[in-house]
Amino acid sequence: MALEWVVLGYAAAAEAIMVILLTMPGLDALRKGLVAVTRNLLKPFLSIIPFCLFLLMDIYWKYETRPSCDSDSCTPSEHLRHQKSIMKSQRNALLIASALVFYWILYSVTNLVVRIEQLNQRVERLKNKD
């Protein structure tokens, strides 16, 4: 199961890097290429949404089937294992949330950049028309 989390982590990192590159000032020469690449990657990255839902259901299933560890019924090693399991689940849920948020931000920023480029082209046409 660790491979799924590695894939999700890489996808979230790639989304974050693309958002940073799209919003970084001074990259106007590269922006057109970055926008084209990002727009082409948005559809494949859409598969992150059902993947995250699957992983979220996996976390929920593990939470529901996890043996409960009451204060007196567990040995210290079982209690430690229970706490580690809870921490892993919380970390993985945070990774899921960050991947989904980065996808939404990437989608929104890409659409805004495309819209700004269209408006700039319209302004240039109107200036040339006058």
PDB file of C-alpha atoms in Angstrom:
ATOM      1  CA  MET A   1       0.000   0.000   0.000  1.00  0.00           C
ATOM      2  CA  ALA A   2       2.953   2.347   0.348  1.00  0.00           C
ATOM      3  CA  LEU A   3       3.326   2.737  -3.421  1.00  0.00           C
ATOM      4  CA  GLU A   4      -0.068   4.438  -3.684  1.00  0.00           C
ATOM      5  CA  TRP A   5       0.979   7.042  -1.157  1.00  0.00           C
ATOM      6  CA  VAL A   6       4.256   7.643  -2.983  1.00  0.00           C
ATOM      7  CA  VAL A   7       2.380   8.158  -6.262  1.00  0.00           C
ATOM      8  CA  LEU A   8      -0.056  10.535  -4.593  1.00  0.00           C
ATOM      9  CA  GLY A   9       2.808  12.444  -2.983  1.00  0.00           C
ATOM     10  CA  TYR A  10       4.605  12.841  -6.320  1.00  0.00           C
ATOM     11  CA  ALA A  11       1.395  13.969  -8.000  1.00  0.00           C
ATOM     12  CA  ALA A  12       0.754  16.567  -5.295  1.00  0.00           C
ATOM     13  CA  ALA A  13       4.357  17.772  -5.574  1.00  0.00           C
ATOM     14  CA  ALA A  14       4.062  18.068  -9.367  1.00  0.00           C
ATOM     15  CA  GLU A  15       0.854  20.060  -8.972  1.00  0.00           C
ATOM     16  CA  ALA A  16       2.497  22.362  -6.439  1.00  0.00           C
ATOM     17  CA  ILE A  17       5.509  22.941  -8.710  1.00  0.00           C
ATOM     18  CA  MET A  18       3.253  23.776 -11.653  1.00  0.00           C
ATOM     19  CA  VAL A  19       1.250  26.233  -9.533  1.00  0.00           C
ATOM     20  CA  ILE A  20       4.463  27.911  -8.383  1.00  0.00           C
ATOM     21  CA  LEU A  21       5.780  28.160 -11.939  1.00  0.00           C
ATOM     22  CA  LEU A  22       2.507  29.574 -13.251  1.00  0.00           C
ATOM     23  CA  THR A  23       2.256  32.208 -10.545  1.00  0.00           C
ATOM     24  CA  MET A  24       5.920  33.190 -10.356  1.00  0.00           C
ATOM     25  CA  PRO A  25       6.529  36.679 -11.739  1.00  0.00           C
ATOM     26  CA  GLY A  26       9.197  37.167 -14.369  1.00  0.00           C
ATOM     27  CA  LEU A  27       8.564  33.997 -16.360  1.00  0.00           C
ATOM     28  CA  ASP A  28       6.558  35.680 -19.103  1.00  0.00           C
ATOM     29  CA  ALA A  29       8.685  34.135 -21.851  1.00  0.00           C
ATOM     30  CA  LEU A  30       7.989  30.636 -20.555  1.00  0.00           C
ATOM     31  CA  ARG A  31       4.400  31.201 -19.508  1.00  0.00           C
ATOM     32  CA  LYS A  32       2.813  30.268 -22.842  1.00  0.00           C
ATOM     33  CA  GLY A  33       4.601  26.906 -22.866  1.00  0.00           C
ATOM     34  CA  LEU A  34       3.859  26.326 -19.188  1.00  0.00           C
ATOM     35  CA  VAL A  35       0.180  27.016 -19.760  1.00  0.00           C
ATOM     36  CA  ALA A  36       0.087  24.596 -22.704  1.00  0.00           C
ATOM     37  CA  VAL A  37       1.798  21.857 -20.712  1.00  0.00           C
ATOM     38  CA  THR A  38      -0.400  22.446 -17.669  1.00  0.00           C
ATOM     39  CA  ARG A  39      -3.606  22.423 -19.707  1.00  0.00           C
ATOM     40  CA  ASN A  40      -2.564  19.134 -21.297  1.00  0.00           C
ATOM     41  CA  LEU A  41      -1.808  17.642 -17.871  1.00  0.00           C
ATOM     42  CA  LEU A  42      -5.061  18.700 -16.214  1.00  0.00           C
ATOM     43  CA  LYS A  43      -7.080  15.837 -17.705  1.00  0.00           C
ATOM     44  CA  PRO A  44      -4.660  13.071 -16.644  1.00  0.00           C
ATOM     45  CA  PHE A  45      -4.376  14.685 -13.216  1.00  0.00           C
ATOM     46  CA  LEU A  46      -8.165  14.505 -12.932  1.00  0.00           C
ATOM     47  CA  SER A  47      -7.690  10.825 -12.119  1.00  0.00           C
ATOM     48  CA  ILE A  48      -6.326  11.968  -8.769  1.00  0.00           C
ATOM     49  CA  ILE A  49      -9.861  12.666  -7.563  1.00  0.00           C
ATOM     50  CA  PRO A  50     -11.185   9.069  -7.704  1.00  0.00           C
ATOM     51  CA  PHE A  51      -7.776   7.820  -6.556  1.00  0.00           C
ATOM     52  CA  CYS A  52      -8.009  10.057  -3.484  1.00  0.00           C
ATOM     53  CA  LEU A  53     -11.545   8.866  -2.815  1.00  0.00           C
ATOM     54  CA  PHE A  54     -10.339   5.252  -2.992  1.00  0.00           C
ATOM     55  CA  LEU A  55      -7.509   5.990  -0.555  1.00  0.00           C
ATOM     56  CA  LEU A  56      -9.906   7.827   1.735  1.00  0.00           C
ATOM     57  CA  MET A  57     -12.182   4.780   1.790  1.00  0.00           C
ATOM     58  CA  ASP A  58      -9.115   2.666   2.568  1.00  0.00           C
ATOM     59  CA  ILE A  59      -8.297   4.879   5.548  1.00  0.00           C
ATOM     60  CA  TYR A  60     -11.908   4.665   6.730  1.00  0.00           C
ATOM     61  CA  TRP A  61     -11.946   0.867   6.374  1.00  0.00           C
ATOM     62  CA  LYS A  62      -8.706   0.561   8.331  1.00  0.00           C
ATOM     63  CA  TYR A  63     -10.131   2.857  11.002  1.00  0.00           C
ATOM     64  CA  GLU A  64     -13.317   0.818  11.325  1.00  0.00           C
ATOM     65  CA  THR A  65     -11.565  -2.555  11.448  1.00  0.00           C
ATOM     66  CA  ARG A  66      -8.720  -1.439  13.720  1.00  0.00           C
ATOM     67  CA  PRO A  67      -8.753  -3.224  17.060  1.00  0.00           C
ATOM     68  CA  SER A  68      -9.536  -0.824  19.841  1.00  0.00           C
ATOM     69  CA  CYS A  69      -6.878  -0.268  22.408  1.00  0.00           C
ATOM     70  CA  ASP A  70      -8.352   0.655  25.756  1.00  0.00           C
ATOM     71  CA  SER A  71      -6.133   1.921  28.514  1.00  0.00           C
ATOM     72  CA  ASP A  72      -5.855  -1.305  30.531  1.00  0.00           C
ATOM     73  CA  SER A  73      -6.353  -3.969  27.883  1.00  0.00           C
ATOM     74  CA  CYS A  74      -3.225  -3.206  25.816  1.00  0.00           C
ATOM     75  CA  THR A  75       0.408  -3.838  26.324  1.00  0.00           C
ATOM     76  CA  PRO A  76       2.712  -0.851  25.809  1.00  0.00           C
ATOM     77  CA  SER A  77       3.841  -2.185  22.415  1.00  0.00           C
ATOM     78  CA  GLU A  78       0.224  -2.610  21.237  1.00  0.00           C
ATOM     79  CA  HIS A  79      -0.584   0.877  22.457  1.00  0.00           C
ATOM     80  CA  LEU A  80       2.412   2.276  20.555  1.00  0.00           C
ATOM     81  CA  ARG A  81       1.388   0.403  17.393  1.00  0.00           C
ATOM     82  CA  HIS A  82      -2.145   1.783  17.751  1.00  0.00           C
ATOM     83  CA  GLN A  83      -0.816   5.350  18.099  1.00  0.00           C
ATOM     84  CA  LYS A  84       1.474   4.910  15.066  1.00  0.00           C
ATOM     85  CA  SER A  85      -1.458   3.663  13.024  1.00  0.00           C
ATOM     86  CA  ILE A  86      -3.512   6.712  13.967  1.00  0.00           C
ATOM     87  CA  MET A  87      -0.626   9.031  13.070  1.00  0.00           C
ATOM     88  CA  LYS A  88      -0.188   7.341   9.671  1.00  0.00           C
ATOM     89  CA  SER A  89      -3.890   7.690   8.948  1.00  0.00           C
ATOM     90  CA  GLN A  90      -3.819  11.379   9.822  1.00  0.00           C
ATOM     91  CA  ARG A  91      -0.721  11.936   7.673  1.00  0.00           C
ATOM     92  CA  ASN A  92      -2.311  10.135   4.738  1.00  0.00           C
ATOM     93  CA  ALA A  93      -5.543  12.104   5.093  1.00  0.00           C
ATOM     94  CA  LEU A  94      -3.506  15.315   5.019  1.00  0.00           C
ATOM     95  CA  LEU A  95      -1.753  14.106   1.858  1.00  0.00           C
ATOM     96  CA  ILE A  96      -5.118  13.388   0.237  1.00  0.00           C
ATOM     97  CA  ALA A  97      -6.410  16.834   1.170  1.00  0.00           C
ATOM     98  CA  SER A  98      -3.285  18.560  -0.140  1.00  0.00           C
ATOM     99  CA  ALA A  99      -3.424  16.675  -3.463  1.00  0.00           C
ATOM    100  CA  LEU A 100      -7.065  17.655  -3.967  1.00  0.00           C
ATOM    101  CA  VAL A 101      -6.481  21.281  -2.970  1.00  0.00           C
ATOM    102  CA  PHE A 102      -3.431  21.572  -5.234  1.00  0.00           C
ATOM    103  CA  TYR A 103      -5.426  20.159  -8.150  1.00  0.00           C
ATOM    104  CA  TRP A 104      -8.200  22.671  -7.567  1.00  0.00           C
ATOM    105  CA  ILE A 105      -5.692  25.543  -7.290  1.00  0.00           C
ATOM    106  CA  LEU A 106      -3.861  24.395 -10.427  1.00  0.00           C
ATOM    107  CA  TYR A 107      -7.124  24.198 -12.361  1.00  0.00           C
ATOM    108  CA  SER A 108      -8.216  27.646 -11.177  1.00  0.00           C
ATOM    109  CA  VAL A 109      -4.858  29.329 -11.793  1.00  0.00           C
ATOM    110  CA  THR A 110      -4.557  27.795 -15.257  1.00  0.00           C
ATOM    111  CA  ASN A 111      -8.007  29.030 -16.209  1.00  0.00           C
ATOM    112  CA  LEU A 112      -7.206  32.491 -14.865  1.00  0.00           C
ATOM    113  CA  VAL A 113      -3.918  32.675 -16.783  1.00  0.00           C
ATOM    114  CA  VAL A 114      -5.637  31.594 -19.999  1.00  0.00           C
ATOM    115  CA  ARG A 115      -8.367  34.174 -19.429  1.00  0.00           C
ATOM    116  CA  ILE A 116      -5.777  36.913 -18.804  1.00  0.00           C
ATOM    117  CA  GLU A 117      -3.959  35.989 -22.019  1.00  0.00           C
ATOM    118  CA  GLN A 118      -7.217  36.152 -23.966  1.00  0.00           C
ATOM    119  CA  LEU A 119      -8.040  39.542 -22.493  1.00  0.00           C
ATOM    120  CA  ASN A 120      -4.534  40.842 -23.275  1.00  0.00           C
ATOM    121  CA  GLN A 121      -4.914  39.697 -26.879  1.00  0.00           C
ATOM    122  CA  ARG A 122      -8.274  41.432 -27.077  1.00  0.00           C
ATOM    123  CA  VAL A 123      -6.752  44.661 -25.717  1.00  0.00           C
ATOM    124  CA  GLU A 124      -3.927  44.466 -28.285  1.00  0.00           C
ATOM    125  CA  ARG A 125      -6.425  43.978 -31.127  1.00  0.00           C
ATOM    126  CA  LEU A 126      -8.432  46.960 -29.926  1.00  0.00           C
ATOM    127  CA  LYS A 127      -5.285  49.098 -29.703  1.00  0.00           C
ATOM    128  CA  ASN A 128      -4.228  48.071 -33.201  1.00  0.00           C
ATOM    129  CA  LYS A 129      -7.715  48.762 -34.493  1.00  0.00           C
ATOM    130  CA  ASP A 130      -7.581  52.398 -33.324  1.00  0.00           C
TER     131      ASP A 130
END
